[in-house]
Coordinates of C-alpha atoms in Angstrom, one line a residue:
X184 CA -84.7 -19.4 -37.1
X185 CA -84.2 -22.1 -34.8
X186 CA -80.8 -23.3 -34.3
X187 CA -79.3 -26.8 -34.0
X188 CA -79.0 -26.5 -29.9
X189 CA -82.9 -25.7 -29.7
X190 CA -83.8 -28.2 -31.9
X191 CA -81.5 -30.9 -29.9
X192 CA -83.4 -29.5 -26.6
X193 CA -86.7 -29.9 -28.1
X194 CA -85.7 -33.4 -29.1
X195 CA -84.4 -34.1 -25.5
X196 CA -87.4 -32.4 -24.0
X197 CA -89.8 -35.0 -25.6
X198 CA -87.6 -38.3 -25.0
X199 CA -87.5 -36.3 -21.0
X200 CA -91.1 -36.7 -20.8
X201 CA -90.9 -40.1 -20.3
X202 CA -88.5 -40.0 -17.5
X203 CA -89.7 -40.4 -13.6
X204 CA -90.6 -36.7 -12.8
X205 CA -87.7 -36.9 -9.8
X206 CA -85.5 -37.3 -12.9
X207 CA -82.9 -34.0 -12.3
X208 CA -81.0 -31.8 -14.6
X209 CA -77.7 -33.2 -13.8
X210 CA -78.9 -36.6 -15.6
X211 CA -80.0 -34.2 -18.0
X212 CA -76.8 -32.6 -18.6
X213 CA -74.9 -35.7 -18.8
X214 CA -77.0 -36.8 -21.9
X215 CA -75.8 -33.3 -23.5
X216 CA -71.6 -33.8 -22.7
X217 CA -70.1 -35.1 -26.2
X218 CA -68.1 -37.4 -23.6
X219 CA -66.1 -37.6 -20.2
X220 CA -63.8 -34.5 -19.6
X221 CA -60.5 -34.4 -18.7
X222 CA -59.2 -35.8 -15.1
X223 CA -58.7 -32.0 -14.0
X224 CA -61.9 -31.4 -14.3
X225 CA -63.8 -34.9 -13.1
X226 CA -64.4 -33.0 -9.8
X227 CA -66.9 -30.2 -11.6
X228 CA -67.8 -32.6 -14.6
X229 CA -71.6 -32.8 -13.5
X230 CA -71.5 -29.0 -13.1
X231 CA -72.0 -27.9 -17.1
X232 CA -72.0 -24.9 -15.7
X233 CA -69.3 -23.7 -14.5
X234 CA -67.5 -24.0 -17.6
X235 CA -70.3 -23.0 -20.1
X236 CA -72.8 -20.7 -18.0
X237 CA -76.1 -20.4 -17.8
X238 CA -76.6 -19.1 -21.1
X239 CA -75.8 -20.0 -24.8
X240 CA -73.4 -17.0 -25.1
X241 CA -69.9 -18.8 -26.1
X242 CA -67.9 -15.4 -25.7
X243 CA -68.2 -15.9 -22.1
X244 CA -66.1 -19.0 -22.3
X245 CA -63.0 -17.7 -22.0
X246 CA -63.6 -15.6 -18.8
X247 CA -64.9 -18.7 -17.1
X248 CA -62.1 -20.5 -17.6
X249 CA -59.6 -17.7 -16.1
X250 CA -61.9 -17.4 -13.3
X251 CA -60.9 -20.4 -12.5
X252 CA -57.4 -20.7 -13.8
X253 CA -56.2 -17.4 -11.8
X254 CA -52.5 -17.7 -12.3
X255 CA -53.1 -17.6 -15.9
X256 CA -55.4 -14.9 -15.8
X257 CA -53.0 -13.1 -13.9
X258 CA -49.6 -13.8 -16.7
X259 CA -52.5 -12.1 -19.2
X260 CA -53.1 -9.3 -17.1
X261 CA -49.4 -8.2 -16.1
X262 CA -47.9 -9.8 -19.8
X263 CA -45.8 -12.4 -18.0
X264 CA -45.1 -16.4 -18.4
X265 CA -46.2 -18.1 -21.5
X266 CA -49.9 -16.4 -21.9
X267 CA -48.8 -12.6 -21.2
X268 CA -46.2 -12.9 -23.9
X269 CA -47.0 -15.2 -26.6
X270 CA -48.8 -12.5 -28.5
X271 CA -50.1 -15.1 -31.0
X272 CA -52.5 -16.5 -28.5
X273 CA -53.6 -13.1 -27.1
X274 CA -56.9 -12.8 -28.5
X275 CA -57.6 -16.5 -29.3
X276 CA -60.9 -18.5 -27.3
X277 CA -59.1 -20.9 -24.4
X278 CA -60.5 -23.8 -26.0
X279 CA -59.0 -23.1 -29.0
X280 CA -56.1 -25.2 -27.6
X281 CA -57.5 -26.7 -25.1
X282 CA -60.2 -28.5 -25.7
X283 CA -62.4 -31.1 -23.3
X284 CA -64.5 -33.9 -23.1
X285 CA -61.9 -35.7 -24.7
X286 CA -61.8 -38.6 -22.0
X287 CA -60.3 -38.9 -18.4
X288 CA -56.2 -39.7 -19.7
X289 CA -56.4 -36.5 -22.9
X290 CA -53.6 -34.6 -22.6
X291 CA -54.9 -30.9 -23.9
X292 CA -52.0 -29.0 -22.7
X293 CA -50.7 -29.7 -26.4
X294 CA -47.5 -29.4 -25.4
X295 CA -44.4 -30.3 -27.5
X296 CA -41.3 -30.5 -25.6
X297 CA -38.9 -30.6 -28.4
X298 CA -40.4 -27.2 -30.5
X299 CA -41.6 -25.3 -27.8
X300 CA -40.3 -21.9 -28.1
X301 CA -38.6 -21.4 -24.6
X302 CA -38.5 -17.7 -25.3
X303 CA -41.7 -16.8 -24.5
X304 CA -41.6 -17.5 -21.0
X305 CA -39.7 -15.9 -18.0
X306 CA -36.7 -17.6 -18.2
X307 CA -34.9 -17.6 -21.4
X308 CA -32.9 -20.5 -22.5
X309 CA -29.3 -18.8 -23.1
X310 CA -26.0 -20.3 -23.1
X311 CA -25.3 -23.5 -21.1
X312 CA -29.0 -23.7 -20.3
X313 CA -29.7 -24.4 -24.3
X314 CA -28.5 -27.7 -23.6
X315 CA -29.9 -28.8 -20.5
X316 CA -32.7 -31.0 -20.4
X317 CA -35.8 -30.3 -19.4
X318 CA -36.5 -32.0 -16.4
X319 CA -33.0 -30.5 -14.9
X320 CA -35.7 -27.7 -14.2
X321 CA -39.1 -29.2 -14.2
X322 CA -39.9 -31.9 -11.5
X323 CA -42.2 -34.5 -11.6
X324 CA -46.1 -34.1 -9.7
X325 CA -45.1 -30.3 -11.2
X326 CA -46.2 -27.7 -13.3
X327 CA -44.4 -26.2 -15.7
X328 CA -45.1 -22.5 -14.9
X329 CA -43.8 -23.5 -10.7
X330 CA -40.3 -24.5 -12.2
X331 CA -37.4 -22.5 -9.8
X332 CA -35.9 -19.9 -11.7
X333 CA -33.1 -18.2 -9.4
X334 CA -29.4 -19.6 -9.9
X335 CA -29.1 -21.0 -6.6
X336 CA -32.5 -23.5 -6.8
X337 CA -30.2 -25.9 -9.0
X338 CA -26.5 -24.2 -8.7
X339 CA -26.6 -24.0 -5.0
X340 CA -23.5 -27.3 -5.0
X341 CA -21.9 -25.3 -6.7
X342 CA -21.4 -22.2 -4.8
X343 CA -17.5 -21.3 -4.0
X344 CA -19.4 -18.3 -2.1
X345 CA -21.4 -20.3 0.3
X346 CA -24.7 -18.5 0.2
X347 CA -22.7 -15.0 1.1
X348 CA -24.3 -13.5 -1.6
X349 CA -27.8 -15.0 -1.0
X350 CA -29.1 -15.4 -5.2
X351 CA -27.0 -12.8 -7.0
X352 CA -25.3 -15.0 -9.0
X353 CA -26.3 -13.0 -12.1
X354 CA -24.4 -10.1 -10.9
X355 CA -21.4 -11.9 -11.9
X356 CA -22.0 -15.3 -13.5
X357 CA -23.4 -15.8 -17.5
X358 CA -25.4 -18.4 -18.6
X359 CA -22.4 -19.5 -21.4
X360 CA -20.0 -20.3 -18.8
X361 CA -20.2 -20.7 -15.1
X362 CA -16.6 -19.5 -14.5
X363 CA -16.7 -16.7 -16.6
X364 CA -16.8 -13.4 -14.7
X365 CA -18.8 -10.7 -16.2
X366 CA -18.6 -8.8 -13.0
X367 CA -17.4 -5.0 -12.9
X368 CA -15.7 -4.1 -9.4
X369 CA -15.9 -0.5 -10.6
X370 CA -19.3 -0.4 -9.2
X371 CA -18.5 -1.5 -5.9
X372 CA -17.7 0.7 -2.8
X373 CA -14.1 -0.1 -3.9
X374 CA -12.9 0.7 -7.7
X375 CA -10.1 -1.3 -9.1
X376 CA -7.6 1.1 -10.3
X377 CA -3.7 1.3 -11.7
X378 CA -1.9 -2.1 -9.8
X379 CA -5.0 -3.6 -8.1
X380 CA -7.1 -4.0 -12.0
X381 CA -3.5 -6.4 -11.9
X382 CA -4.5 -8.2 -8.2
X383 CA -6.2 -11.3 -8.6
X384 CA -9.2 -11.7 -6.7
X385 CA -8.1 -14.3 -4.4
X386 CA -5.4 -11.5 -3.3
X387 CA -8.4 -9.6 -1.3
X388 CA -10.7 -12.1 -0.9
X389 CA -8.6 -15.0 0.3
X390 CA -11.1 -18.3 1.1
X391 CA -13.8 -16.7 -1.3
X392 CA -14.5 -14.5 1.2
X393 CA -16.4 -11.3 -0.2
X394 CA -18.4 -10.0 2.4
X395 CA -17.2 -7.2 4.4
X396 CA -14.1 -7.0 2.8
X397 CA -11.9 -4.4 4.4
X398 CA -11.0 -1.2 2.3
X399 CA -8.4 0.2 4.2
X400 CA -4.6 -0.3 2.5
X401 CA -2.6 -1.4 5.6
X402 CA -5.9 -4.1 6.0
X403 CA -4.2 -6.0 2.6
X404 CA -0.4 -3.7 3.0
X405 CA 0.3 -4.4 6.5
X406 CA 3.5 -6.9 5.6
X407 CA 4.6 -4.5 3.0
X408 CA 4.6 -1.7 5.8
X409 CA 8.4 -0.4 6.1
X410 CA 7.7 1.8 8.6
X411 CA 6.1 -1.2 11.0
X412 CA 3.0 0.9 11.7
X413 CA 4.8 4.1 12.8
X414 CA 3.2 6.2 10.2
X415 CA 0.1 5.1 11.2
X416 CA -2.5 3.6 8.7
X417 CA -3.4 6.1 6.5
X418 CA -1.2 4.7 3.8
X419 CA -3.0 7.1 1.4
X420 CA -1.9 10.2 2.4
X421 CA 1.9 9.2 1.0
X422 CA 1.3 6.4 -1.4
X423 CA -0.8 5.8 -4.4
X424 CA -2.1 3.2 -6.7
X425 CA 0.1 3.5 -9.5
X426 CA 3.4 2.9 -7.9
X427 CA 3.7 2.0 -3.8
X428 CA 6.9 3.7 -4.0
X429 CA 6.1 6.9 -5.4
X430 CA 5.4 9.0 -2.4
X431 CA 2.7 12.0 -3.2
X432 CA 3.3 13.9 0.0
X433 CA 4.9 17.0 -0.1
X434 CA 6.8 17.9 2.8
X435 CA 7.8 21.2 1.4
X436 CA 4.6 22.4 1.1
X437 CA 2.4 20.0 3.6
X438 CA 4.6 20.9 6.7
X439 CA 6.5 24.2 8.2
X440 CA 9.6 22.1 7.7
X441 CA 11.4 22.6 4.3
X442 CA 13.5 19.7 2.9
X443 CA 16.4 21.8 1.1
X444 CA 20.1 20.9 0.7
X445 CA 20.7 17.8 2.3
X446 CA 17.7 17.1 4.0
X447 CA 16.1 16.5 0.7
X448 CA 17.0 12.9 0.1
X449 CA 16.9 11.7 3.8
X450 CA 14.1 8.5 4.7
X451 CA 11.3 9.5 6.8
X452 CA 12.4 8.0 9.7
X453 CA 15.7 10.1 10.1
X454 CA 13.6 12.6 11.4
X455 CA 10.4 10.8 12.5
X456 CA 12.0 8.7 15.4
X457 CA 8.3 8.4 17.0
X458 CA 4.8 7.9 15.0
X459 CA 4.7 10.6 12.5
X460 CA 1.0 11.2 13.5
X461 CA 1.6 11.3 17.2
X462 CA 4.3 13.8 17.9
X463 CA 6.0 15.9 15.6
X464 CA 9.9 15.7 15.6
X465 CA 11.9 19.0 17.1
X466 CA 12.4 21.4 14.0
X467 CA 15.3 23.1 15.3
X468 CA 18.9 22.0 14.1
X469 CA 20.1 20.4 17.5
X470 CA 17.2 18.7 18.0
X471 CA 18.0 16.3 15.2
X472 CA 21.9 16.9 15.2
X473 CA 23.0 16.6 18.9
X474 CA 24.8 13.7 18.1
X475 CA 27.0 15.3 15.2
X476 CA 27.5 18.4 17.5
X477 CA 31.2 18.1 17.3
X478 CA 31.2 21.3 19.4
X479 CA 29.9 19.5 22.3
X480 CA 27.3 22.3 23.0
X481 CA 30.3 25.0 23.6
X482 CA 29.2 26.9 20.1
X483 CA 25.3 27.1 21.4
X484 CA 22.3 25.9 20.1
X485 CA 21.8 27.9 17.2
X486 CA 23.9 25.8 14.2
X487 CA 22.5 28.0 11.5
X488 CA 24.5 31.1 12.2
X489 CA 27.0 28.8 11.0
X490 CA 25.8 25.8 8.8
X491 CA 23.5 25.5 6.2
X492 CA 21.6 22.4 5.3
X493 CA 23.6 21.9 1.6
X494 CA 26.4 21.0 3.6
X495 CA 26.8 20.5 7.3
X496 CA 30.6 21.3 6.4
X497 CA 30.5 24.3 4.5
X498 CA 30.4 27.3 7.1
X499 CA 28.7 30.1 6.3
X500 CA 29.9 32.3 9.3
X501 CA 32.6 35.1 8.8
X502 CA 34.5 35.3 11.3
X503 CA 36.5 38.4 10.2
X504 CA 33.1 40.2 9.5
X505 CA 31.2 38.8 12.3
X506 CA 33.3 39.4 15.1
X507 CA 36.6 41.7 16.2
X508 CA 39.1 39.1 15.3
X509 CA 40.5 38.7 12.3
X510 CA 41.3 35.3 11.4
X511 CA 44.7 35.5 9.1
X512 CA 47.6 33.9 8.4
X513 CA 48.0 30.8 10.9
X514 CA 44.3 31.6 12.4
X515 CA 42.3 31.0 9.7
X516 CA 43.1 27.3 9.6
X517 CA 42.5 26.8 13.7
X518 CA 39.8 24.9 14.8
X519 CA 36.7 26.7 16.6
X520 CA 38.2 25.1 19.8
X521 CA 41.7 26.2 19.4
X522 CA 40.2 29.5 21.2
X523 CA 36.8 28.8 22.1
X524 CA 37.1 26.0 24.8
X525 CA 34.0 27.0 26.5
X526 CA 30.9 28.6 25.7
X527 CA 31.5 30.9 22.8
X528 CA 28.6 32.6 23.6
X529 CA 29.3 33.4 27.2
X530 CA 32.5 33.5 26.8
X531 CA 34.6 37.5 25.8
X532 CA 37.9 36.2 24.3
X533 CA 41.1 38.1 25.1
X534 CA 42.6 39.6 21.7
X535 CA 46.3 38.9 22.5
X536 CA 48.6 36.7 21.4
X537 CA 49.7 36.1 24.8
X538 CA 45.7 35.0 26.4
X539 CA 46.1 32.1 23.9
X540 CA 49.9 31.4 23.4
X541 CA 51.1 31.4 26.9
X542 CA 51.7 28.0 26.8
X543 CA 52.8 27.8 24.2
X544 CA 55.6 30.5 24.6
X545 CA 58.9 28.8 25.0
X546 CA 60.4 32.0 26.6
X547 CA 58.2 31.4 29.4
X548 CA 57.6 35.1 29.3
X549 CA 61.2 35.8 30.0
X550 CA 60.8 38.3 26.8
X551 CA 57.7 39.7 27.9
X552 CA 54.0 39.0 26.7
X553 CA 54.3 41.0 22.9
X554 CA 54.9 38.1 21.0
X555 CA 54.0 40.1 17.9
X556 CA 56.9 41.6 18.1
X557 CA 58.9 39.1 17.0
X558 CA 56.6 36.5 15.8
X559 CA 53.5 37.4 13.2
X560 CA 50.0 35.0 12.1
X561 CA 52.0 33.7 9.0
X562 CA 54.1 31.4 11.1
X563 CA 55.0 30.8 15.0
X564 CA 58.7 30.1 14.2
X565 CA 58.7 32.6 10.7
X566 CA 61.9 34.5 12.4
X567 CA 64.0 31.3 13.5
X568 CA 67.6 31.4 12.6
X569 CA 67.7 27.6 13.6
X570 CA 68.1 25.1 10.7
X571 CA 65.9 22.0 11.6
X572 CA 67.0 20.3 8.4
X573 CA 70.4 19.4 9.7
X574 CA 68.7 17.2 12.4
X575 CA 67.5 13.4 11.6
X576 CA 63.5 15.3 11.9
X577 CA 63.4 17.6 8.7
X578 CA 60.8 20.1 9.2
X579 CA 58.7 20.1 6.3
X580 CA 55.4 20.9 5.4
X581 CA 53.3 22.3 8.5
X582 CA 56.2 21.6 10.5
X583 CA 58.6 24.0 8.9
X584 CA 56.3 26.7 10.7
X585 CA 55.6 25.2 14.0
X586 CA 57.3 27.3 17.0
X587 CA 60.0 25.2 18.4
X588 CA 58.2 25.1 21.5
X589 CA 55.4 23.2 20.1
X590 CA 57.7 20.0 20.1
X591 CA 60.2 21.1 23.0
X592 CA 57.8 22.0 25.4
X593 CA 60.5 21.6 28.0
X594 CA 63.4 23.4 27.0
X595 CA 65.2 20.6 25.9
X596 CA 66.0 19.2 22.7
X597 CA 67.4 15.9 23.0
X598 CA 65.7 13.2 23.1
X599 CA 62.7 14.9 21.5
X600 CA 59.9 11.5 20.4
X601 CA 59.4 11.9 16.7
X602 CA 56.5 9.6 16.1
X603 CA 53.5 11.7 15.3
X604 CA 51.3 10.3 18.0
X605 CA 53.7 11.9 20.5
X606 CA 53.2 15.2 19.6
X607 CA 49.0 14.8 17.9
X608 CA 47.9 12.2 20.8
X609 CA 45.8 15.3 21.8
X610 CA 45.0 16.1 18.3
X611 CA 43.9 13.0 17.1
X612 CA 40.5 13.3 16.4
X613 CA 40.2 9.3 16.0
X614 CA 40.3 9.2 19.5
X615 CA 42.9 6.4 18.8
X616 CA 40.1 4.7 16.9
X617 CA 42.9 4.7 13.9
X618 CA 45.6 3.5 15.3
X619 CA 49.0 5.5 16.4
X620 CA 50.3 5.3 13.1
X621 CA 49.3 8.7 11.9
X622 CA 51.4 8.7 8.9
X623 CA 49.6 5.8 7.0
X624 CA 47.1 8.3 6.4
X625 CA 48.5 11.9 6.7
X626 CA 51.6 13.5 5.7
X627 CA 53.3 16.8 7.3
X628 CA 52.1 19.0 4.3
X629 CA 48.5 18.9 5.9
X630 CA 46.7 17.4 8.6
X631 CA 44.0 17.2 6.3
X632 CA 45.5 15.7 3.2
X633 CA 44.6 12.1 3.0
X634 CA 47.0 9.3 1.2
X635 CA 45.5 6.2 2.4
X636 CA 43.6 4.0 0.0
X637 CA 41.0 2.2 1.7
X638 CA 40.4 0.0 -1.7
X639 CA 43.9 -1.0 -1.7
X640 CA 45.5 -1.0 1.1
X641 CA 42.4 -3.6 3.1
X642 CA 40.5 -6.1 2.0
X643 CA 37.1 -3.9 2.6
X644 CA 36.4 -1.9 -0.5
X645 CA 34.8 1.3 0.6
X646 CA 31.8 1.4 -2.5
X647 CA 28.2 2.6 -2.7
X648 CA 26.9 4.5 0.6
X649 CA 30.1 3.1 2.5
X650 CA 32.0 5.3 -0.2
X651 CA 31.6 8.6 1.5
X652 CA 31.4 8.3 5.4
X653 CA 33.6 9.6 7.7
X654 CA 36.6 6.5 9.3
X655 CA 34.8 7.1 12.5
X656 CA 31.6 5.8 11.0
X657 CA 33.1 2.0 11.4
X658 CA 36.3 2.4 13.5
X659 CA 34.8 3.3 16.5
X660 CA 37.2 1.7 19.2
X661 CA 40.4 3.3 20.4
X662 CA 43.9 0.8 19.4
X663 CA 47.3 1.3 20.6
X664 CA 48.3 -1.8 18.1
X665 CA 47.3 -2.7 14.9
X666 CA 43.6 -1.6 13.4
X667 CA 41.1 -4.2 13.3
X668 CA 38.3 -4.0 12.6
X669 CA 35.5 -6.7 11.3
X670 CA 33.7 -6.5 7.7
X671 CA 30.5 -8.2 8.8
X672 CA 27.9 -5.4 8.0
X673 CA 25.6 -6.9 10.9
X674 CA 28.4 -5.5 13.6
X675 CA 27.9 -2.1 11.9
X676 CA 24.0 -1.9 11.1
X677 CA 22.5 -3.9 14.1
X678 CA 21.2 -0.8 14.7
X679 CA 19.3 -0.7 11.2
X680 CA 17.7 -4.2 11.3
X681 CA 14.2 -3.6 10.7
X682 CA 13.9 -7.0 10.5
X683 CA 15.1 -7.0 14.6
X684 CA 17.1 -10.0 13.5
X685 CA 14.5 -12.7 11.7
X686 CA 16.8 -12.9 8.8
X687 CA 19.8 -13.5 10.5
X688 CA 22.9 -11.4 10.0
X689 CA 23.8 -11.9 7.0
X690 CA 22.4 -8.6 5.5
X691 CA 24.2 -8.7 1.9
X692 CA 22.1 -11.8 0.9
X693 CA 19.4 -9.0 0.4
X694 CA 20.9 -5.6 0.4
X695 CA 23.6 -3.8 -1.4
X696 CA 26.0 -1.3 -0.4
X697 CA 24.2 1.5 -2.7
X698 CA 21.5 2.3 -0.6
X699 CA 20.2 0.2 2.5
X700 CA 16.4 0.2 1.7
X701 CA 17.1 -1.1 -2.2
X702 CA 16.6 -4.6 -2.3
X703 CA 18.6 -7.1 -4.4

């Protein structure tokens, strides 16, 4: 059976014969087209053949056409852009949709802007882009399919960052809403955790500044250093996340040094005078205690065979089972010095009354050097017929057992000073820094019973850490008048000022008298 294109060329064939015999096949052709094709294709129109072959197989159609149309051919292949995913026009013909021949100006794309199904391309409408028209994405002289597709090709205005992180605006931004963060920081080098999931992004990345950001602590901590950069920057190996003041190191167990007793609730730089990481403090006793070595050096170097760290008061040397002495009566009270004036290690003591006593012996050795035989440790003057009491100086307290000698050290008795200072200047271990007036303080009953009442009797309550430190602490200067002495805690703690004076000397606008390093 003939069919209707054979019959059309026979008909052709016969009207040809007519034509000049230079007549070619392109005038031919022409008479075949059902009319002009589209302006895309004007350049080919007289070349049937690259469109339709050489033969009358119309399956071949559709390859033609992506021979030609390689980027198209090429969203098939991979299943990308509008033709590798619409799956409704996978196995349709080409010219199914687009047709030709429909004049220069036909628009066969068949394209409607307002239904198109935005899905089934690359780019996904989502969010804020739902709303955005068309040509905010696809210029003029254009196609479609070469529309930009990265954040920065229309957002790049509106880049805080400045192009540091080139187009990975996706790794934080959404489509719904440009200020909305969906980015995780746990996935970075550095993961948020305890107090910095609470810091605000601006607080390590000041200026929007996110490229090599430092991760070292004292890079963001440096102000909130309190040791000023003596412990070195490895803020880590004391602090943590969760709380800056919770220290994690353990000196106990980290160091040969163990913090018992009192040492336990000293600061860091009590010990640690120099960088912590550059030279290691000295771990015996005098090394840190020189200055409280109220021995002056005399009792050695060795101030554990005496103290313990609990309580550099409490003595834990016996001196009636550690040495040949016994200490009773009168002795046991005696300072150290009373007997050891120089080295007590290089120095043998003499076991007599006498060794010690002789200057103290009012006979002047008129009744020979046995002073224990009239006189025993309970008392120097315990056998003295003499009745101080009559006299305008009762003897009470310690002084009812003094020898009389200790007062009338020459011989004489009138005339005798009564003031305390005359006979303690040499005892007063204020070094005057108190005053003469011994008696505001102690009474005769002991030299260590206190009566004064710092509270009351000034106008400088003694509270907090001031509650417990020695009078020598403040009063520092030797009187022969009056004590003065000024309440300004910037004349006592100049010393302390880690601020080396910025904030002025008024210290109580910030700090309490509880503890130095709380702040109001």
């Amino acid at each position: 059976m003939i069919n209707w294109k054979q019959r059309i060329f026979a008909v052709l064939t016969c009207l040809f014969a007519w034509f000049p015999a230079q007549a070619d096949n392109s005038r031919f052709e022409e008479l075949l087209m059902p009319g002009p094709v589209i302006e895309g294709h004007a350049d080919i129109e007289k070349e049937c053949s690259k469109c339709h072959g050489e033969t009358d197989d119309d399956s071949l159609q559709t390859q033609m056409c992506l021979d030609c149309h390689e980027e198209v051919a090429e969203d098939i292949d991979k299943k990308q852009g509008y033709h590798g995913l619409n799956t409704q026009i996978k196995d349709s013909e080409c010219r199914t949709c687009h047709t030709d021949h429909k004049g220069r100006n036909t628009d066969i794309l068949l394209l409607d802007k307002d239904h198109f199904d935005h899905n089934l391309t690359d780019f996904m409408l989502e969010g804020k882009h739902t709303s955005a028209p068309c040509s905010g994405c696809h210029l003029p002289e254009k196609k479609y399919r070469e529309a930009l597709s990265q954040c920065l090709d229309c957002h790049e205005d509106d880049d805080p960052h400045r192009g540091q992180f080139e187009e990975t605006c996706d790794a934080c931004h959404t489509p719904k809403e440009w200020n909305k963060f969906d980015f995780d920081h746990n996935k970075t080098q550095f993961p948020l955790k305890s107090k910095h999931e609470e810091a605000s992004c601006n607080a390590c990345h000041p200026d929007q500044r996110y490229v090599n950001t430092p991760m070292e602590c004292i890079s963001c901590h440096a102000l909130n250093d309190v040791h000023a950069g003596q412990n070195g920057n490895e803020c880590e190996a004391c602090h943590i996340e969760d709380e800056w003041q919770q220290i994690t190191f353990d000196h106990n167990n980290e160091t040969e040094f163990q913090l018992t007793g009192s040492h336990e609730g000293l600061t860091c730089e009590s010990c640690h005078k120099d960088s912590k990481f550059d030279k290691k403090p000295d771990k015996t006793c005098i090394g840190c205690h020189l200055h409280d070595d109220e021995h002056q050096g005399r009792n050695g170097r060795q101030c554990d065979n005496c103290h313990r760290s609990s309580k550099w008061t409490k003595l834990i040397f016996n001196h009636d089972n550690d040495t040949d002495f016994m200490l009773k009566g009168k002795h046991k009270d005696v300072l150290c010095t009373a007997c050891h004036q120089d080295q007590v290690y290089d120095q043998n003591l003499d076991t007599t009354c006498i060794s010690c006593h002789r200057v103290d012996d009012y006979h002047r050795e008129q009744l020979g050097e046995r002073c224990e035989r009239c006189h025993n440790e309970q008392g120097w003057a315990n056998r003295v017929v003499f009745d101080h009491d009559i006299t305008n100086f009762p003897l009470i307290g310690l002084h009812s057992v003094l020898p009389c000698s200790e007062c009338h050290i020459s011989g004489s008795f009138q005339g005798t000073e009564k003031l305390c200072d005359s006979c303690h200047n040499e005892d007063d271990i204020h070094k005057k820094a108190l005053g003469p007036a011994c008696h505001n303080c102690h009474t005769p009953n002991s030299w260590n019973i206190w009566q004064f009442d710092h509270d009351t009797q000034t106008d400088f309550v003694l509270d907090g850490g001031h509650k417990n430190l020695s009078c020598e602490s403040c009063h520092t200067e030797p009187t022969d008048d009056e004590v003065k002495q000024s309440s300004a805690c910037f004349d006592c703690h100049a010393h302390d000022d880690i601020h080396e004076g910025q904030f002025g000397k008024n210290c109580e606008r910030c700090h309490t008298t509880e503890k130095f390093d709380v702040l109001k």
